[in-house]
Coordinates of C-alpha atoms and ligand atoms in Angstrom, one line a residue:
M1 CA 70.9 73.9 151.7
Y2 CA 70.4 75.2 148.2
S3 CA 70.0 78.9 147.2
T4 CA 67.2 80.3 145.1
K5 CA 67.6 82.3 142.0
I6 CA 65.1 84.1 139.9
K7 CA 65.5 82.5 136.6
G8 CA 62.7 83.9 134.5
V9 CA 60.3 86.9 134.5
G10 CA 57.3 87.8 132.4
H11 CA 54.2 90.0 132.4
F12 CA 51.0 90.5 130.6
V13 CA 48.7 93.6 130.6
P14 CA 45.4 94.0 128.7
D15 CA 45.6 96.2 125.6
N16 CA 42.8 98.6 126.7
V17 CA 44.5 101.8 128.0
V18 CA 42.4 104.0 130.2
T19 CA 43.8 107.5 130.7
N20 CA 43.0 110.0 133.5
D21 CA 41.1 112.0 130.9
D22 CA 39.0 108.9 130.1
L23 CA 38.1 108.6 133.8
S24 CA 37.1 112.3 134.0
K25 CA 34.4 111.6 131.4
I26 CA 32.7 109.0 133.7
M27 CA 33.3 110.5 137.1
D28 CA 34.1 113.8 138.7
T29 CA 37.9 113.7 138.7
S30 CA 40.8 115.2 136.7
D31 CA 44.2 114.3 135.3
E32 CA 45.7 117.0 137.6
W33 CA 44.2 115.6 140.8
I34 CA 45.2 112.0 140.0
Q35 CA 48.8 112.8 138.8
E36 CA 49.5 115.2 141.7
R37 CA 48.5 112.6 144.4
T38 CA 49.5 109.3 142.8
G39 CA 51.8 109.8 139.8
I40 CA 49.4 107.7 137.7
Q41 CA 48.8 108.8 134.1
E42 CA 47.0 105.7 132.7
R43 CA 46.2 102.2 133.6
R44 CA 45.0 99.0 131.7
W45 CA 41.5 97.8 132.3
I46 CA 40.0 94.6 130.8
E47 CA 37.6 95.8 128.1
D48 CA 33.9 95.2 128.8
G49 CA 32.7 92.0 127.2
S50 CA 36.2 90.5 127.0
D51 CA 36.6 87.0 128.4
E52 CA 40.0 87.9 129.9
N53 CA 40.1 87.3 133.6
T54 CA 42.5 86.9 136.6
A55 CA 43.6 83.4 135.7
S56 CA 43.9 83.9 132.0
M57 CA 46.2 87.0 132.5
G58 CA 48.2 85.0 135.0
A59 CA 48.6 82.1 132.6
K60 CA 49.9 84.5 129.8
A61 CA 52.4 86.1 132.2
A62 CA 53.5 82.6 133.3
R63 CA 54.1 81.3 129.8
K64 CA 56.5 84.3 129.2
A65 CA 58.3 83.7 132.5
I66 CA 58.8 80.0 131.7
E67 CA 60.2 80.9 128.3
N68 CA 62.4 83.6 129.7
A69 CA 63.8 81.0 132.1
G70 CA 64.7 78.8 129.2
L71 CA 62.5 76.0 130.7
T72 CA 59.3 74.2 129.6
K73 CA 56.1 73.8 131.5
D74 CA 57.1 70.2 132.4
D75 CA 60.1 71.6 134.4
I76 CA 57.8 73.4 136.9
D77 CA 57.2 71.6 140.2
F78 CA 54.8 73.9 142.0
I79 CA 52.6 77.0 141.5
I80 CA 52.2 79.9 144.0
F81 CA 49.5 82.3 142.9
A82 CA 48.9 85.7 144.5
T83 CA 45.7 87.8 144.0
L84 CA 43.0 89.8 145.8
S85 CA 40.7 89.4 142.8
P86 CA 40.2 85.6 142.4
D87 CA 38.0 84.3 139.7
Y88 CA 35.9 82.2 142.1
F89 CA 35.2 82.4 145.8
F90 CA 36.8 79.0 145.7
P91 CA 38.7 77.2 144.3
G92 CA 41.7 79.5 144.1
S93 CA 42.8 80.7 140.6
G94 CA 46.2 78.8 141.0
V95 CA 44.5 75.6 139.9
L96 CA 42.8 77.4 137.0
I97 CA 46.2 78.6 135.8
Q98 CA 47.6 75.1 136.3
D99 CA 44.8 73.8 134.0
M100 CA 45.3 76.5 131.4
L101 CA 49.1 75.8 131.3
D102 CA 48.4 72.0 131.1
M103 CA 50.5 71.1 134.1
P104 CA 48.6 68.1 135.4
T105 CA 48.7 67.3 139.2
I106 CA 51.5 69.5 140.4
G107 CA 50.6 71.4 143.6
A108 CA 49.1 74.9 143.4
V109 CA 48.4 77.3 146.3
D110 CA 46.7 80.7 146.4
I111 CA 48.2 83.5 148.5
R112 CA 45.7 86.1 149.7
N113 CA 47.9 88.9 150.8
Q114 CA 46.9 91.7 148.6
C115 CA 49.7 94.2 147.7
S116 CA 52.2 92.1 149.7
G117 CA 51.1 88.9 147.9
L118 CA 54.1 88.7 145.6
V119 CA 56.7 89.3 148.4
Y120 CA 55.0 86.6 150.5
S121 CA 54.9 84.2 147.5
I122 CA 58.6 84.7 146.8
S123 CA 59.4 84.0 150.4
I124 CA 57.3 80.8 150.5
A125 CA 58.9 79.6 147.2
D126 CA 62.3 80.4 148.6
Q127 CA 61.8 78.1 151.6
F128 CA 60.6 75.2 149.4
I129 CA 63.6 75.5 147.1
K130 CA 66.2 76.0 149.8
T131 CA 65.1 72.9 151.6
G132 CA 65.3 70.8 148.4
M133 CA 61.6 70.1 148.1
Y134 CA 61.1 71.7 144.7
K135 CA 63.5 72.7 141.9
N136 CA 61.5 75.2 139.8
I137 CA 58.5 77.2 141.2
L138 CA 56.2 79.4 139.2
V139 CA 55.2 82.5 141.2
I140 CA 52.4 84.5 139.7
G141 CA 50.5 87.7 140.7
S142 CA 47.4 88.7 138.7
E143 CA 44.7 91.2 139.4
Y144 CA 41.4 92.0 137.7
H145 CA 40.5 95.1 139.6
S146 CA 38.3 96.9 137.1
G147 CA 35.5 94.3 137.5
A148 CA 34.8 95.4 141.1
L149 CA 35.7 99.1 141.2
D150 CA 32.9 101.7 141.7
K151 CA 33.4 103.7 138.5
T152 CA 31.2 106.6 139.5
T153 CA 32.0 109.8 141.4
R154 CA 31.1 107.9 144.6
G155 CA 34.0 105.5 144.0
R156 CA 36.6 107.9 142.6
G157 CA 38.9 107.8 145.7
L158 CA 39.7 104.2 144.7
A159 CA 38.8 103.7 141.1
V160 CA 41.5 106.0 139.8
L161 CA 44.3 104.0 141.6
F162 CA 43.9 100.5 140.4
G163 CA 44.8 98.7 137.1
D164 CA 44.6 95.2 135.7
G165 CA 47.5 93.0 134.8
A166 CA 49.7 90.0 135.7
G167 CA 53.4 89.3 136.3
A168 CA 55.2 86.0 136.8
L169 CA 58.6 84.7 138.0
V170 CA 60.3 81.3 137.8
L171 CA 62.3 80.7 141.0
S172 CA 64.9 77.9 140.6
R173 CA 67.4 75.9 142.7
S174 CA 71.0 77.2 142.5
E175 CA 74.2 75.7 144.0
D176 CA 75.8 79.2 144.2
P177 CA 75.2 80.6 147.7
S178 CA 76.7 84.0 146.7
K179 CA 73.8 84.8 144.4
G180 CA 70.0 84.7 144.5
I181 CA 67.6 85.5 147.3
L182 CA 69.6 86.6 150.3
S183 CA 66.7 87.2 152.7
T184 CA 63.0 87.7 153.0
H185 CA 61.1 89.3 155.9
L186 CA 57.3 89.2 156.3
H187 CA 54.9 91.1 158.6
S188 CA 51.3 91.7 159.2
Q189 CA 49.0 93.6 161.6
G190 CA 45.4 92.5 161.4
E191 CA 44.1 95.2 163.7
H192 CA 44.1 97.4 160.5
A193 CA 42.2 94.9 158.4
E194 CA 39.2 97.2 157.9
V195 CA 41.3 100.1 156.6
L196 CA 41.6 98.6 153.1
T197 CA 39.1 95.9 152.4
V198 CA 36.4 94.3 150.3
K199 CA 33.8 92.6 152.4
T200 CA 31.6 90.8 149.8
P201 CA 33.1 88.3 147.4
S202 CA 33.5 87.5 144.5
I203 CA 34.6 89.6 141.6
R204 CA 33.7 87.5 138.6
H205 CA 30.4 85.9 139.4
W206 CA 28.7 87.7 142.3
V207 CA 29.6 91.4 142.1
P208 CA 28.5 92.0 138.5
A209 CA 25.1 90.6 139.3
I210 CA 24.8 92.9 142.4
I211 CA 26.0 95.9 140.4
A212 CA 23.5 95.1 137.6
A213 CA 20.7 94.9 140.2
G214 CA 21.6 98.5 141.3
E215 CA 21.6 97.6 145.0
E216 CA 22.2 100.3 147.6
D217 CA 24.6 98.0 149.4
T218 CA 28.2 99.0 148.4
S219 CA 30.1 96.5 150.5
Y220 CA 31.3 94.7 147.3
H221 CA 33.3 97.7 146.2
P222 CA 36.8 98.2 147.8
F223 CA 36.9 100.5 150.7
M224 CA 40.1 102.4 151.8
D225 CA 41.0 104.9 154.4
G226 CA 43.7 106.4 152.1
Q227 CA 45.4 108.7 154.6
K228 CA 45.8 106.0 157.2
V229 CA 47.2 103.6 154.5
F230 CA 49.7 106.3 153.4
K231 CA 50.9 107.0 156.9
H232 CA 51.5 103.3 157.7
A233 CA 52.9 102.5 154.2
I234 CA 55.8 104.9 154.4
V235 CA 56.8 103.7 157.9
R236 CA 56.5 99.9 157.1
F237 CA 58.2 100.2 153.7
S238 CA 61.2 101.8 155.3
E239 CA 61.3 99.3 158.2
A240 CA 61.1 96.3 155.8
I241 CA 64.0 97.6 153.7
D242 CA 66.1 98.4 156.8
E243 CA 65.4 94.9 158.2
G244 CA 66.5 93.3 154.9
L245 CA 69.6 95.3 154.6
E246 CA 70.7 94.8 158.2
A247 CA 70.1 91.0 158.0
N248 CA 72.7 90.9 155.2
K249 CA 75.0 93.5 156.7
L250 CA 74.3 95.9 153.8
T251 CA 73.4 99.6 153.6
A252 CA 71.2 101.6 151.2
E253 CA 74.4 102.5 149.3
D254 CA 74.7 98.9 148.3
I255 CA 71.3 98.9 146.5
D256 CA 71.6 98.8 142.7
L257 CA 67.8 98.6 142.1
F258 CA 64.9 99.1 144.5
I259 CA 61.6 97.7 143.1
P260 CA 58.8 98.7 145.4
H261 CA 55.2 97.5 145.2
Q262 CA 53.7 100.2 142.9
A263 CA 51.2 101.6 145.3
N264 CA 51.6 105.3 144.8
L265 CA 54.4 107.4 143.3
R266 CA 54.4 109.7 146.4
I267 CA 55.0 106.7 148.7
T268 CA 57.9 105.5 146.5
Q269 CA 59.4 109.0 146.4
F270 CA 59.1 109.3 150.2
V271 CA 61.0 106.0 150.6
Q272 CA 63.5 107.1 147.9
R273 CA 64.3 110.3 149.8
R274 CA 64.5 108.4 153.2
F275 CA 67.2 106.0 151.8
K276 CA 68.8 108.8 149.6
L277 CA 68.4 106.7 146.5
S278 CA 69.0 108.2 143.0
D279 CA 66.3 108.0 140.3
D280 CA 68.5 105.3 138.6
Q281 CA 68.2 103.1 141.8
V282 CA 64.4 103.1 141.9
F283 CA 62.1 101.4 139.4
S284 CA 58.6 102.9 138.9
N285 CA 56.0 102.1 136.3
I286 CA 52.8 103.1 138.2
Q287 CA 52.5 106.0 135.7
K288 CA 51.5 103.5 133.0
Y289 CA 49.7 100.8 134.9
G290 CA 48.3 102.2 138.1
N291 CA 48.4 99.9 141.2
T292 CA 48.2 96.3 140.0
T293 CA 48.5 95.0 143.6
A294 CA 49.8 91.4 143.7
A295 CA 51.0 91.7 140.1
S296 CA 52.9 95.0 140.5
I297 CA 56.3 93.9 141.6
A298 CA 56.4 91.0 139.0
I299 CA 55.4 93.3 136.2
A300 CA 58.0 95.8 137.3
M301 CA 60.7 93.1 137.5
S302 CA 59.8 91.9 134.1
E303 CA 60.1 95.4 132.6
A304 CA 63.3 96.2 134.5
N305 CA 64.7 93.0 133.1
E306 CA 63.6 93.9 129.5
Q307 CA 65.4 97.3 130.0
G308 CA 68.6 95.6 131.2
K309 CA 68.3 97.2 134.7
M310 CA 69.1 94.0 136.7
K311 CA 72.7 93.0 135.9
D312 CA 74.7 90.0 137.1
G313 CA 75.7 90.5 140.7
D314 CA 73.4 93.6 141.3
L315 CA 71.7 94.0 144.6
V316 CA 68.0 94.1 144.0
V317 CA 65.6 95.0 146.9
L318 CA 61.8 94.4 146.7
A319 CA 59.4 95.7 149.3
A320 CA 55.6 95.8 149.6
F321 CA 52.9 97.1 151.9
G322 CA 49.2 96.6 151.6
S323 CA 45.8 95.6 152.9
G324 CA 45.8 93.5 156.1
F325 CA 48.0 95.4 156.9
T326 CA 50.8 93.1 155.5
W327 CA 54.3 94.1 154.4
G328 CA 57.7 92.6 153.7
S329 CA 60.9 92.7 151.8
V330 CA 63.1 90.5 149.6
V331 CA 66.9 91.1 149.1
I332 CA 68.3 89.5 146.0
R333 CA 71.8 89.2 144.6
W334 CA 71.0 89.0 140.9
Ligands
ACO1 N1 39.3 113.0 141.9 C1 39.0 114.2 142.4 N2 38.8 114.4 143.7 C2 38.8 113.3 144.5 C3 39.2 112.0 144.0 C4 39.4 111.9 142.6 N3 39.7 110.7 142.1 N4 39.2 111.1 145.0 C5 38.9 111.8 146.1 N5 38.7 113.1 145.8 C6 38.3 114.3 146.7 C7 37.7 113.8 148.0 O1 36.3 113.6 147.8 C8 38.0 115.0 148.9 O2 37.1 116.0 148.6 P1 36.5 116.9 149.8 O3 37.8 117.6 150.4 O4 35.6 117.9 149.1 O5 35.9 116.0 150.7 C9 39.4 115.4 148.4 O6 39.5 114.9 147.1 C10 40.5 114.9 149.3 O7 40.3 113.5 149.5 P2 41.3 112.6 150.3 O8 40.8 111.2 150.3 O9 41.5 113.3 151.6 O10 42.5 112.7 149.3 P3 44.0 112.5 149.7 O11 44.8 113.8 149.5 O12 44.2 111.8 150.9 O13 44.5 111.5 148.5 C11 45.0 109.2 148.2 C12 43.9 110.3 148.4 C13 45.7 109.5 146.9 C14 44.4 107.8 148.1 C15 45.9 109.4 149.4 O14 45.2 109.2 150.6 C16 47.0 108.4 149.4 O15 48.0 108.6 148.7 N6 46.9 107.3 150.1 C17 47.9 106.2 150.1 C18 47.1 105.0 149.9 C19 47.4 104.4 148.5 O16 48.2 104.9 147.7 N7 46.8 103.3 148.3 C20 47.1 102.5 147.2 C21 46.5 101.2 147.4 S1 47.0 100.4 148.8 C22 48.5 99.9 148.6 O17 48.9 99.6 147.5 C23 49.4 100.0 149.7

């Protein structure tokens, strides 16, 4: 058996910054309400009329991750792509990214696990690498939320939370068992599927037409029972971290950096208190980007790497919870 190390990281976010004050001009909300409940100060939204999309952002993040890994596109054996905002109802955007990156005929799969998508993708890539099937796998998360949000007062409960962006990782075969991904744990509970959902696809081609038609039907906008999500998130985040630590005979004191899915600063702070982690041990960038769902952990890892926060031998813990419900954790010796 081989082990899996994260060899490269990269991210891309659209240039267009949307502040809380900008939102308060188009819906009944305020900077104070948003910051107090979520920690979010601003997010990036693809500008109206731009031809940027889920796949194009993913491809840009992927190019950076491949370069950061010191590899070329020809070294990549497989693509795992996570999103809840695919460009088409089908095919998945993984193949669109494969085409944009000019990687002919390697396999590409889409993972539809929302906020947990990146953790699931890392776990799947880890299995393929450990068993020797592939050497270098590109894992990408990308979200184009702004195309489907209800940007009126009716949709303010959700519209203020989500941002657009993409992050990517290159996972590679390693012969050193003391480093790399130590464990992954995945869970789901479909009985809560309706608590955070979009029922009518798809973002790029169907939804804009329905919105333009001014239909009364709002099933194409995301729906969320925010309080239920909050209550489950804090429990499941904690369980997933405990599970990962116990499997490796580690404790919270061993964590050098905790990178949670950037759902909500209050959720992160709750988990931080529960595990008695210092501010230095926790990475947050939700203040700048909002919740970028499947992209959030990869964007955070890419920024943490740029800031030199993941050093050789550090214990890095990832955890996510989201729609499904689905949740999971990844423990990495960097
Ligand atoms: N601006 C101003 N007022 C608002 C806004 C807004 N953007 N959104 C809702 N309100 C109003 C509501 O209409 C309501 O008004 P009312 O009392 O007159 O009816 C009031 O604020 C309270 O609304 P709640 O939905 O009860 O607000 P709550 O305090 O629960 O905060 C929030 C909402 C932030 C979503 C909270 O439930 C939460 O943190 N949930 C966790 C879920 C989460 O963070 N999800 C992220 C995505 S999922 C994931 O990544 C795991």
